[in-house]
mmCIF file of C-alpha atoms in Angstrom:
data_model
loop_
_atom_site.group_PDB
_atom_site.id
_atom_site.type_symbol
_atom_site.label_atom_id
_atom_site.label_comp_id
_atom_site.label_asym_id
_atom_site.label_seq_id
_atom_site.Cartn_x
_atom_site.Cartn_y
_atom_site.Cartn_z
ATOM 1 C CA MET A 1 16.193 -21.696 33.072
ATOM 2 C CA ALA A 2 17.506 -21.818 28.850
ATOM 3 C CA GLU A 3 20.845 -23.320 27.152
ATOM 4 C CA MET A 4 22.126 -20.655 25.159
ATOM 5 C CA THR A 5 22.474 -21.996 21.334
ATOM 6 C CA SER A 6 23.969 -19.903 19.215
ATOM 7 C CA GLN A 7 26.762 -17.112 19.357
ATOM 8 C CA VAL A 8 25.608 -13.148 20.425
ATOM 9 C CA ASP A 9 24.877 -11.251 17.242
ATOM 10 C CA TYR A 10 25.528 -7.409 18.262
ATOM 11 C CA HIS A 11 24.101 -6.629 14.888
ATOM 12 C CA ALA A 12 20.712 -7.888 15.479
ATOM 13 C CA GLN A 13 18.010 -5.175 16.963
ATOM 14 C CA SER A 14 14.607 -6.642 18.907
ATOM 15 C CA GLY A 15 12.392 -4.480 20.099
ATOM 16 C CA VAL A 16 11.630 -6.174 23.371
ATOM 17 C CA TRP A 17 13.350 -4.739 26.108
ATOM 18 C CA MET A 18 12.198 -0.558 27.277
ATOM 19 C CA GLN A 19 15.470 1.116 27.322
ATOM 20 C CA SER A 20 17.822 0.380 24.371
ATOM 21 C CA LYS A 21 20.906 -0.120 25.728
ATOM 22 C CA TRP A 22 20.330 -3.538 25.033
ATOM 23 C CA LYS A 23 22.313 -4.596 21.411
ATOM 24 C CA GLY A 24 22.185 -8.106 20.203
ATOM 25 C CA GLN A 25 21.077 -11.718 20.343
ATOM 26 C CA PHE A 26 21.039 -14.836 21.119
ATOM 27 C CA GLU A 27 19.187 -18.139 20.249
ATOM 28 C CA VAL A 28 18.243 -20.616 23.547
ATOM 29 C CA LYS A 29 16.687 -23.406 24.377
ATOM 30 C CA TRP A 30 14.135 -23.918 27.397
ATOM 31 C CA ILE A 31 14.674 -26.098 29.832
ATOM 32 C CA TYR A 32 12.155 -24.838 32.582
ATOM 33 C CA VAL A 33 9.570 -22.236 33.067
ATOM 34 C CA LYS A 34 9.072 -22.080 36.699
ATOM 35 C CA ASP A 35 8.669 -20.320 39.544
ATOM 36 C CA VAL A 36 11.332 -20.784 42.177
ATOM 37 C CA PRO A 37 11.227 -18.717 45.259
ATOM 38 C CA ASN A 38 14.669 -16.978 46.524
ATOM 39 C CA SER A 39 14.061 -18.809 49.785
ATOM 40 C CA GLN A 40 14.439 -22.091 48.138
ATOM 41 C CA LEU A 41 17.880 -20.189 47.373
ATOM 42 C CA ARG A 42 19.456 -17.779 49.543
ATOM 43 C CA HIS A 43 21.173 -20.656 51.180
ATOM 44 C CA ILE A 44 23.530 -20.138 48.436
ATOM 45 C CA LYS A 45 26.719 -17.852 49.156
ATOM 46 C CA LEU A 46 29.314 -16.844 46.567
ATOM 47 C CA GLU A 47 32.686 -16.521 48.022
ATOM 48 C CA ASN A 48 33.774 -14.698 44.514
ATOM 49 C CA ASN A 49 30.818 -11.890 45.974
ATOM 50 C CA GLU A 50 31.132 -10.890 49.056
ATOM 51 C CA ASN A 51 29.641 -14.291 49.940
ATOM 52 C CA LYS A 52 26.339 -12.855 49.374
ATOM 53 C CA PRO A 53 23.549 -14.890 48.178
ATOM 54 C CA VAL A 54 22.967 -15.989 45.318
ATOM 55 C CA THR A 55 19.905 -14.518 44.947
ATOM 56 C CA ASN A 56 21.716 -11.085 45.434
ATOM 57 C CA SER A 57 23.383 -11.377 41.902
ATOM 58 C CA ARG A 58 23.175 -9.456 38.925
ATOM 59 C CA ASP A 59 23.216 -10.196 35.560
ATOM 60 C CA THR A 60 26.726 -11.804 34.063
ATOM 61 C CA GLN A 61 27.376 -12.898 37.808
ATOM 62 C CA GLU A 62 30.147 -15.681 37.827
ATOM 63 C CA VAL A 63 28.706 -18.574 39.196
ATOM 64 C CA PRO A 64 31.622 -21.349 40.380
ATOM 65 C CA SER A 65 30.355 -24.450 38.872
ATOM 66 C CA GLU A 66 29.801 -26.707 42.217
ATOM 67 C CA LYS A 67 27.464 -23.409 43.655
ATOM 68 C CA GLY A 68 25.716 -23.554 39.876
ATOM 69 C CA LYS A 69 25.292 -27.264 40.201
ATOM 70 C CA GLN A 70 23.501 -26.541 43.386
ATOM 71 C CA VAL A 71 21.499 -23.975 42.041
ATOM 72 C CA LEU A 72 20.243 -26.417 39.368
ATOM 73 C CA ARG A 73 19.393 -29.201 41.373
ATOM 74 C CA ILE A 74 16.930 -27.174 43.646
ATOM 75 C CA MET A 75 15.565 -25.820 40.421
ATOM 76 C CA HIS A 76 14.849 -29.046 38.644
ATOM 77 C CA GLN A 77 13.205 -30.574 42.350
ATOM 78 C CA TYR A 78 11.327 -27.761 42.985
ATOM 79 C CA ARG A 79 7.466 -28.318 42.497
ATOM 80 C CA HIS A 80 6.132 -24.995 41.192
ATOM 81 C CA THR A 81 2.642 -23.868 41.105
ATOM 82 C CA THR A 82 2.921 -20.987 39.547
ATOM 83 C CA SER A 83 5.265 -19.996 35.845
ATOM 84 C CA ILE A 84 5.691 -16.274 33.835
ATOM 85 C CA PHE A 85 3.337 -18.269 31.598
ATOM 86 C CA ASP A 86 -0.074 -17.654 34.168
ATOM 87 C CA ASP A 87 1.291 -13.806 33.363
ATOM 88 C CA PHE A 88 1.441 -13.626 29.409
ATOM 89 C CA SER A 89 -2.452 -12.039 28.885
ATOM 90 C CA HIS A 90 -0.736 -9.382 30.910
ATOM 91 C CA TYR A 91 2.095 -8.566 29.007
ATOM 92 C CA GLU A 92 0.390 -9.359 25.371
ATOM 93 C CA LYS A 93 -1.455 -6.376 26.226
ATOM 94 C CA ARG A 94 1.350 -4.136 27.512
ATOM 95 C CA GLN A 95 3.528 -4.741 24.244
ATOM 96 C CA GLU A 96 -0.106 -4.224 22.334
ATOM 97 C CA GLU A 97 -0.968 -1.378 23.948
ATOM 98 C CA GLU A 98 2.896 -0.140 23.946
ATOM 99 C CA SER A 99 2.392 -0.569 20.389
ATOM 100 C CA ASN A 100 -0.855 1.461 20.078
ATOM 101 C CA ARG A 101 1.235 3.649 21.633
ATOM 102 C CA LYS A 102 4.197 4.239 19.249
ATOM 103 C CA ASP A 103 1.631 4.122 16.173
ATOM 104 C CA ARG A 104 -0.154 6.863 17.209
ATOM 105 C CA GLN A 105 3.377 8.866 17.566
ATOM 106 C CA GLY A 106 4.157 8.329 14.471
ATOM 107 C CA ASN A 107 0.964 9.101 12.489
ATOM 108 C CA ARG A 108 1.383 12.508 14.943
ATOM 109 C CA ASP A 109 5.193 13.054 13.309
#
């Protein structure tokens, strides 16, 4: 969970996406980094999204204030045993492999 702390800079480029269809960057302040299973949130239904569980939401889905507070409360109280930090070495290795692949392609051109 993070707080957005800047406006979106639509002119900034980022190399973190596999696809180039997403543009722009913004700054965030991290509040929590922990895994919360969908099963802990699935009971929260969004009336503005066909009463689907909040876990079925896509990026930019508007969440009514009270439902958002429920999600935040659960995330705050949940005692996690894993986080994405556990997987960082895997992602760093993938990023290095991708960078090396791009370097090799660039040398062939």
